[in-house]
């Protein structure tokens, strides 16, 4: 199974901050990486797929990058609605696996 | 618009089974797979497997193989997940999600079904 490791596990930020979350795969996942946002009591919401493609309706302050085993999600100018937990997910091979999450909290 | 609506919360005894439904609308059911994902409290999502909406073929995670069954009723555009031999470790929210047509990422999710296993 491909292991996905996110960092940091949590971070504290303010509205307007730039936030970067990293995700490392245990082997090359050939850009088959998605990012989800989850708020308490809600289902995950797709933000990014194929490493860098924003899902429909996702604000342009979100961006993804990376290749091989290392990937990042960046939020420029964090907004109040962005405080949530973010998960990466690889879909290079089954079983599909998720990172442990990064909780973005209010500083 | 694409919607996935799941059945409600359940409380089960250890050793029992649970069956969760996922009614879909707003897209061609047979053109996409439905994935099932478990999320225990405070944990990361855990992929359980998928069912092909067109032919009912299934792929199960080894973690659940032998204990889970996916079915679907294409005429009702509904998918089902049945999990047997429940233990307290199965207390989780179970999600159905549509598999994208261009990769195994999950583009639309149901609202989740809470299953509590308790004696």
PDB file of N, CA, C and O in Angstrom, chain A residues 4 34 36 38 41-46 49-50 55 87 89 91-101, chain B residues 35 37 39 42-47 50 59 61-63 95 102-112:
ATOM      1  N   UNK A   4       0.679   7.798   2.723  1.00  0.00           N
ATOM      2  CA  UNK A   4       0.653   9.231   2.497  1.00  0.00           C
ATOM      3  C   UNK A   4       0.882   9.952   3.815  1.00  0.00           C
ATOM      4  O   UNK A   4       0.172   9.693   4.800  1.00  0.00           O
ATOM      5  N   UNK A  34      -5.022  14.065  -5.196  1.00  0.00           N
ATOM      6  CA  UNK A  34      -6.149  14.964  -4.978  1.00  0.00           C
ATOM      7  C   UNK A  34      -6.057  15.552  -3.578  1.00  0.00           C
ATOM      8  O   UNK A  34      -5.463  14.958  -2.679  1.00  0.00           O
ATOM      9  N   UNK A  36      -8.616  17.388  -0.549  1.00  0.00           N
ATOM     10  CA  UNK A  36      -9.976  17.591  -0.090  1.00  0.00           C
ATOM     11  C   UNK A  36      -9.961  18.523   1.127  1.00  0.00           C
ATOM     12  O   UNK A  36      -9.015  18.524   1.909  1.00  0.00           O
ATOM     13  N   UNK A  38     -12.307  19.328   4.530  1.00  0.00           N
ATOM     14  CA  UNK A  38     -13.397  18.801   5.341  1.00  0.00           C
ATOM     15  C   UNK A  38     -13.655  19.703   6.526  1.00  0.00           C
ATOM     16  O   UNK A  38     -12.731  20.044   7.265  1.00  0.00           O
ATOM     17  N   UNK A  41     -18.343  17.630  10.841  1.00  0.00           N
ATOM     18  CA  UNK A  41     -19.660  17.084  10.586  1.00  0.00           C
ATOM     19  C   UNK A  41     -20.068  17.037   9.131  1.00  0.00           C
ATOM     20  O   UNK A  41     -21.218  16.711   8.823  1.00  0.00           O
ATOM     21  N   UNK A  42     -19.130  17.357   8.232  1.00  0.00           N
ATOM     22  CA  UNK A  42     -19.433  17.369   6.802  1.00  0.00           C
ATOM     23  C   UNK A  42     -18.558  16.379   6.056  1.00  0.00           C
ATOM     24  O   UNK A  42     -17.511  15.958   6.544  1.00  0.00           O
ATOM     25  N   UNK A  43     -19.003  16.052   4.854  1.00  0.00           N
ATOM     26  CA  UNK A  43     -18.205  15.185   3.999  1.00  0.00           C
ATOM     27  C   UNK A  43     -17.015  15.960   3.437  1.00  0.00           C
ATOM     28  O   UNK A  43     -17.066  17.188   3.295  1.00  0.00           O
ATOM     29  N   UNK A  44     -15.949  15.256   3.103  1.00  0.00           N
ATOM     30  CA  UNK A  44     -14.857  15.912   2.388  1.00  0.00           C
ATOM     31  C   UNK A  44     -15.357  16.507   1.077  1.00  0.00           C
ATOM     32  O   UNK A  44     -16.285  15.990   0.451  1.00  0.00           O
ATOM     33  N   UNK A  45     -14.711  17.596   0.684  1.00  0.00           N
ATOM     34  CA  UNK A  45     -15.052  18.280  -0.559  1.00  0.00           C
ATOM     35  C   UNK A  45     -13.805  18.326  -1.440  1.00  0.00           C
ATOM     36  O   UNK A  45     -12.733  18.736  -0.989  1.00  0.00           O
ATOM     37  N   UNK A  46     -13.956  17.891  -2.680  1.00  0.00           N
ATOM     38  CA  UNK A  46     -12.818  17.890  -3.598  1.00  0.00           C
ATOM     39  C   UNK A  46     -12.394  19.324  -3.929  1.00  0.00           C
ATOM     40  O   UNK A  46     -13.223  20.160  -4.310  1.00  0.00           O
ATOM     41  N   UNK A  49      -7.467  18.027  -8.169  1.00  0.00           N
ATOM     42  CA  UNK A  49      -7.191  16.695  -8.689  1.00  0.00           C
ATOM     43  C   UNK A  49      -6.056  16.788  -9.700  1.00  0.00           C
ATOM     44  O   UNK A  49      -5.702  17.892 -10.152  1.00  0.00           O
ATOM     45  N   UNK A  50      -5.501  15.636 -10.056  1.00  0.00           N
ATOM     46  CA  UNK A  50      -4.342  15.592 -10.960  1.00  0.00           C
ATOM     47  C   UNK A  50      -3.272  16.595 -10.504  1.00  0.00           C
ATOM     48  O   UNK A  50      -2.696  17.319 -11.316  1.00  0.00           O
ATOM     49  N   UNK A  55     -10.999  21.879  -8.875  1.00  0.00           N
ATOM     50  CA  UNK A  55     -12.346  21.432  -9.183  1.00  0.00           C
ATOM     51  C   UNK A  55     -13.211  22.659  -9.465  1.00  0.00           C
ATOM     52  O   UNK A  55     -12.901  23.783  -9.049  1.00  0.00           O
ATOM     53  N   UNK A  87      -7.051  17.039   3.498  1.00  0.00           N
ATOM     54  CA  UNK A  87      -6.499  15.701   3.273  1.00  0.00           C
ATOM     55  C   UNK A  87      -5.991  15.575   1.838  1.00  0.00           C
ATOM     56  O   UNK A  87      -6.656  16.036   0.894  1.00  0.00           O
ATOM     57  N   UNK A  89      -4.956  12.659  -1.069  1.00  0.00           N
ATOM     58  CA  UNK A  89      -5.341  11.280  -1.416  1.00  0.00           C
ATOM     59  C   UNK A  89      -4.627  10.893  -2.704  1.00  0.00           C
ATOM     60  O   UNK A  89      -4.673  11.626  -3.685  1.00  0.00           O
ATOM     61  N   UNK A  91      -4.315   8.344  -5.925  1.00  0.00           N
ATOM     62  CA  UNK A  91      -5.136   7.406  -6.701  1.00  0.00           C
ATOM     63  C   UNK A  91      -4.308   6.771  -7.816  1.00  0.00           C
ATOM     64  O   UNK A  91      -4.845   6.378  -8.850  1.00  0.00           O
ATOM     65  N   UNK A  92      -3.028   6.641  -7.539  1.00  0.00           N
ATOM     66  CA  UNK A  92      -2.141   5.955  -8.475  1.00  0.00           C
ATOM     67  C   UNK A  92      -2.411   4.463  -8.488  1.00  0.00           C
ATOM     68  O   UNK A  92      -2.266   3.800  -9.524  1.00  0.00           O
ATOM     69  N   UNK A  93      -2.754   3.913  -7.326  1.00  0.00           N
ATOM     70  CA  UNK A  93      -3.035   2.486  -7.241  1.00  0.00           C
ATOM     71  C   UNK A  93      -3.956   2.224  -6.063  1.00  0.00           C
ATOM     72  O   UNK A  93      -4.064   3.037  -5.144  1.00  0.00           O
ATOM     73  N   UNK A  94      -4.597   1.072  -6.115  1.00  0.00           N
ATOM     74  CA  UNK A  94      -5.441   0.677  -4.990  1.00  0.00           C
ATOM     75  C   UNK A  94      -4.612  -0.103  -3.984  1.00  0.00           C
ATOM     76  O   UNK A  94      -3.651  -0.786  -4.366  1.00  0.00           O
ATOM     77  N   UNK A  95      -4.931  -0.033  -2.695  1.00  0.00           N
ATOM     78  CA  UNK A  95      -6.029   0.741  -2.134  1.00  0.00           C
ATOM     79  C   UNK A  95      -5.768   2.239  -2.196  1.00  0.00           C
ATOM     80  O   UNK A  95      -4.625   2.681  -1.989  1.00  0.00           O
ATOM     81  N   UNK A  96      -6.795   3.016  -2.514  1.00  0.00           N
ATOM     82  CA  UNK A  96      -6.666   4.453  -2.446  1.00  0.00           C
ATOM     83  C   UNK A  96      -6.356   4.825  -0.996  1.00  0.00           C
ATOM     84  O   UNK A  96      -6.949   4.248  -0.072  1.00  0.00           O
ATOM     85  N   UNK A  97      -5.447   5.748  -0.799  1.00  0.00           N
ATOM     86  CA  UNK A  97      -5.050   6.083   0.560  1.00  0.00           C
ATOM     87  C   UNK A  97      -4.997   7.595   0.752  1.00  0.00           C
ATOM     88  O   UNK A  97      -4.694   8.345  -0.178  1.00  0.00           O
ATOM     89  N   UNK A  98      -5.295   7.992   1.987  1.00  0.00           N
ATOM     90  CA  UNK A  98      -5.365   9.391   2.362  1.00  0.00           C
ATOM     91  C   UNK A  98      -4.242   9.729   3.341  1.00  0.00           C
ATOM     92  O   UNK A  98      -3.798   8.861   4.112  1.00  0.00           O
ATOM     93  N   UNK A  99      -3.839  10.998   3.332  1.00  0.00           N
ATOM     94  CA  UNK A  99      -2.957  11.484   4.380  1.00  0.00           C
ATOM     95  C   UNK A  99      -3.725  11.609   5.682  1.00  0.00           C
ATOM     96  O   UNK A  99      -4.964  11.497   5.711  1.00  0.00           O
ATOM     97  N   UNK A 100      -2.999  11.851   6.766  1.00  0.00           N
ATOM     98  CA  UNK A 100      -3.621  11.902   8.085  1.00  0.00           C
ATOM     99  C   UNK A 100      -4.322  13.221   8.360  1.00  0.00           C
ATOM    100  O   UNK A 100      -4.999  13.365   9.381  1.00  0.00           O
ATOM    101  N   UNK A 101      -4.185  14.180   7.452  1.00  0.00           N
ATOM    102  CA  UNK A 101      -4.896  15.428   7.598  1.00  0.00           C
ATOM    103  C   UNK A 101      -4.047  16.549   8.169  1.00  0.00           C
ATOM    104  O   UNK A 101      -3.104  16.312   8.943  1.00  0.00           O
TER     105      UNK A 101
ATOM    106  N   UNK B  35     -17.750   4.758  -4.848  1.00  0.00           N
ATOM    107  CA  UNK B  35     -16.782   4.327  -3.850  1.00  0.00           C
ATOM    108  C   UNK B  35     -17.400   4.453  -2.462  1.00  0.00           C
ATOM    109  O   UNK B  35     -18.293   5.270  -2.232  1.00  0.00           O
ATOM    110  N   UNK B  37     -16.226   4.930   1.633  1.00  0.00           N
ATOM    111  CA  UNK B  37     -15.131   5.407   2.470  1.00  0.00           C
ATOM    112  C   UNK B  37     -15.604   5.419   3.914  1.00  0.00           C
ATOM    113  O   UNK B  37     -16.715   5.886   4.197  1.00  0.00           O
ATOM    114  N   UNK B  39     -14.786   6.657   7.856  1.00  0.00           N
ATOM    115  CA  UNK B  39     -14.006   7.613   8.639  1.00  0.00           C
ATOM    116  C   UNK B  39     -14.385   7.468  10.110  1.00  0.00           C
ATOM    117  O   UNK B  39     -15.471   7.864  10.536  1.00  0.00           O
ATOM    118  N   UNK B  42     -12.223  11.327  14.391  1.00  0.00           N
ATOM    119  CA  UNK B  42     -10.903  11.936  14.498  1.00  0.00           C
ATOM    120  C   UNK B  42      -9.835  11.324  13.619  1.00  0.00           C
ATOM    121  O   UNK B  42      -8.654  11.670  13.762  1.00  0.00           O
ATOM    122  N   UNK B  43     -10.238  10.435  12.723  1.00  0.00           N
ATOM    123  CA  UNK B  43      -9.257   9.736  11.880  1.00  0.00           C
ATOM    124  C   UNK B  43      -9.344  10.169  10.425  1.00  0.00           C
ATOM    125  O   UNK B  43     -10.303  10.815  10.008  1.00  0.00           O
ATOM    126  N   UNK B  44      -8.353   9.757   9.680  1.00  0.00           N
ATOM    127  CA  UNK B  44      -8.374  10.034   8.250  1.00  0.00           C
ATOM    128  C   UNK B  44      -9.399   9.151   7.556  1.00  0.00           C
ATOM    129  O   UNK B  44      -9.738   8.067   8.047  1.00  0.00           O
ATOM    130  N   UNK B  45      -9.893   9.553   6.397  1.00  0.00           N
ATOM    131  CA  UNK B  45     -10.775   8.671   5.630  1.00  0.00           C
ATOM    132  C   UNK B  45     -10.040   7.394   5.230  1.00  0.00           C
ATOM    133  O   UNK B  45      -8.820   7.406   4.979  1.00  0.00           O
ATOM    134  N   UNK B  46     -10.798   6.310   5.162  1.00  0.00           N
ATOM    135  CA  UNK B  46     -10.245   4.995   4.799  1.00  0.00           C
ATOM    136  C   UNK B  46     -11.086   4.417   3.662  1.00  0.00           C
ATOM    137  O   UNK B  46     -12.300   4.219   3.808  1.00  0.00           O
ATOM    138  N   UNK B  47     -10.443   4.159   2.553  1.00  0.00           N
ATOM    139  CA  UNK B  47     -11.153   3.661   1.380  1.00  0.00           C
ATOM    140  C   UNK B  47     -11.535   2.202   1.558  1.00  0.00           C
ATOM    141  O   UNK B  47     -10.708   1.377   1.963  1.00  0.00           O
ATOM    142  N   UNK B  50     -14.962  -0.046  -4.335  1.00  0.00           N
ATOM    143  CA  UNK B  50     -15.928   0.575  -5.244  1.00  0.00           C
ATOM    144  C   UNK B  50     -16.794  -0.465  -5.943  1.00  0.00           C
ATOM    145  O   UNK B  50     -16.488  -1.652  -5.946  1.00  0.00           O
ATOM    146  N   UNK B  59     -14.562  -3.909  -6.375  1.00  0.00           N
ATOM    147  CA  UNK B  59     -13.178  -3.997  -5.934  1.00  0.00           C
ATOM    148  C   UNK B  59     -13.196  -3.628  -4.460  1.00  0.00           C
ATOM    149  O   UNK B  59     -13.677  -2.558  -4.088  1.00  0.00           O
ATOM    150  N   UNK B  61     -11.161  -3.226  -0.705  1.00  0.00           N
ATOM    151  CA  UNK B  61      -9.901  -3.115   0.015  1.00  0.00           C
ATOM    152  C   UNK B  61      -9.663  -4.404   0.786  1.00  0.00           C
ATOM    153  O   UNK B  61     -10.610  -4.984   1.352  1.00  0.00           O
ATOM    154  N   UNK B  62      -8.425  -4.841   0.838  1.00  0.00           N
ATOM    155  CA  UNK B  62      -8.116  -6.058   1.590  1.00  0.00           C
ATOM    156  C   UNK B  62      -8.503  -5.930   3.060  1.00  0.00           C
ATOM    157  O   UNK B  62      -8.796  -6.924   3.717  1.00  0.00           O
ATOM    158  N   UNK B  63      -8.529  -4.694   3.555  1.00  0.00           N
ATOM    159  CA  UNK B  63      -8.875  -4.475   4.962  1.00  0.00           C
ATOM    160  C   UNK B  63     -10.313  -4.876   5.271  1.00  0.00           C
ATOM    161  O   UNK B  63     -10.641  -5.135   6.425  1.00  0.00           O
ATOM    162  N   UNK B  95     -19.217   6.993   4.103  1.00  0.00           N
ATOM    163  CA  UNK B  95     -19.557   7.861   2.987  1.00  0.00           C
ATOM    164  C   UNK B  95     -19.596   7.063   1.690  1.00  0.00           C
ATOM    165  O   UNK B  95     -18.744   6.182   1.471  1.00  0.00           O
ATOM    166  N   UNK B 102     -12.235  10.443 -14.771  1.00  0.00           N
ATOM    167  CA  UNK B 102     -10.876  10.600 -15.290  1.00  0.00           C
ATOM    168  C   UNK B 102      -9.809  10.150 -14.299  1.00  0.00           C
ATOM    169  O   UNK B 102      -8.639  10.415 -14.487  1.00  0.00           O
ATOM    170  N   UNK B 103     -10.218   9.478 -13.273  1.00  0.00           N
ATOM    171  CA  UNK B 103      -9.241   9.009 -12.286  1.00  0.00           C
ATOM    172  C   UNK B 103      -9.976   8.615 -11.025  1.00  0.00           C
ATOM    173  O   UNK B 103     -11.150   8.935 -10.860  1.00  0.00           O
ATOM    174  N   UNK B 104      -9.272   7.938 -10.131  1.00  0.00           N
ATOM    175  CA  UNK B 104      -9.936   7.427  -8.938  1.00  0.00           C
ATOM    176  C   UNK B 104      -9.981   8.452  -7.812  1.00  0.00           C
ATOM    177  O   UNK B 104      -9.730   8.136  -6.653  1.00  0.00           O
ATOM    178  N   UNK B 105     -10.229   9.721  -8.168  1.00  0.00           N
ATOM    179  CA  UNK B 105     -10.503  10.673  -7.115  1.00  0.00           C
ATOM    180  C   UNK B 105     -12.021  10.819  -7.022  1.00  0.00           C
ATOM    181  O   UNK B 105     -12.760  10.373  -7.897  1.00  0.00           O
ATOM    182  N   UNK B 106     -12.472  11.415  -5.943  1.00  0.00           N
ATOM    183  CA  UNK B 106     -13.890  11.353  -5.579  1.00  0.00           C
ATOM    184  C   UNK B 106     -14.495  12.737  -5.679  1.00  0.00           C
ATOM    185  O   UNK B 106     -14.210  13.614  -4.865  1.00  0.00           O
ATOM    186  N   UNK B 107     -15.321  12.929  -6.708  1.00  0.00           N
ATOM    187  CA  UNK B 107     -15.729  14.303  -7.008  1.00  0.00           C
ATOM    188  C   UNK B 107     -17.039  14.734  -6.335  1.00  0.00           C
ATOM    189  O   UNK B 107     -17.267  15.941  -6.158  1.00  0.00           O
ATOM    190  N   UNK B 108     -17.905  13.810  -5.981  1.00  0.00           N
ATOM    191  CA  UNK B 108     -19.121  14.141  -5.245  1.00  0.00           C
ATOM    192  C   UNK B 108     -19.299  13.114  -4.137  1.00  0.00           C
ATOM    193  O   UNK B 108     -19.098  11.919  -4.357  1.00  0.00           O
ATOM    194  N   UNK B 109     -19.705  13.612  -2.959  1.00  0.00           N
ATOM    195  CA  UNK B 109     -19.829  12.768  -1.783  1.00  0.00           C
ATOM    196  C   UNK B 109     -21.254  12.820  -1.228  1.00  0.00           C
ATOM    197  O   UNK B 109     -21.919  13.859  -1.305  1.00  0.00           O
ATOM    198  N   UNK B 110     -21.668  11.711  -0.640  1.00  0.00           N
ATOM    199  CA  UNK B 110     -22.877  11.740   0.152  1.00  0.00           C
ATOM    200  C   UNK B 110     -22.625  12.463   1.475  1.00  0.00           C
ATOM    201  O   UNK B 110     -21.488  12.813   1.797  1.00  0.00           O
ATOM    202  N   UNK B 111     -23.685  12.639   2.228  1.00  0.00           N
ATOM    203  CA  UNK B 111     -23.571  13.408   3.476  1.00  0.00           C
ATOM    204  C   UNK B 111     -23.020  12.572   4.630  1.00  0.00           C
ATOM    205  O   UNK B 111     -22.691  13.106   5.682  1.00  0.00           O
ATOM    206  N   UNK B 112     -22.911  11.269   4.401  1.00  0.00           N
ATOM    207  CA  UNK B 112     -22.378  10.397   5.441  1.00  0.00           C
ATOM    208  C   UNK B 112     -23.483   9.719   6.231  1.00  0.00           C
ATOM    209  O   UNK B 112     -24.564  10.284   6.431  1.00  0.00           O
TER     210      UNK B 112
END
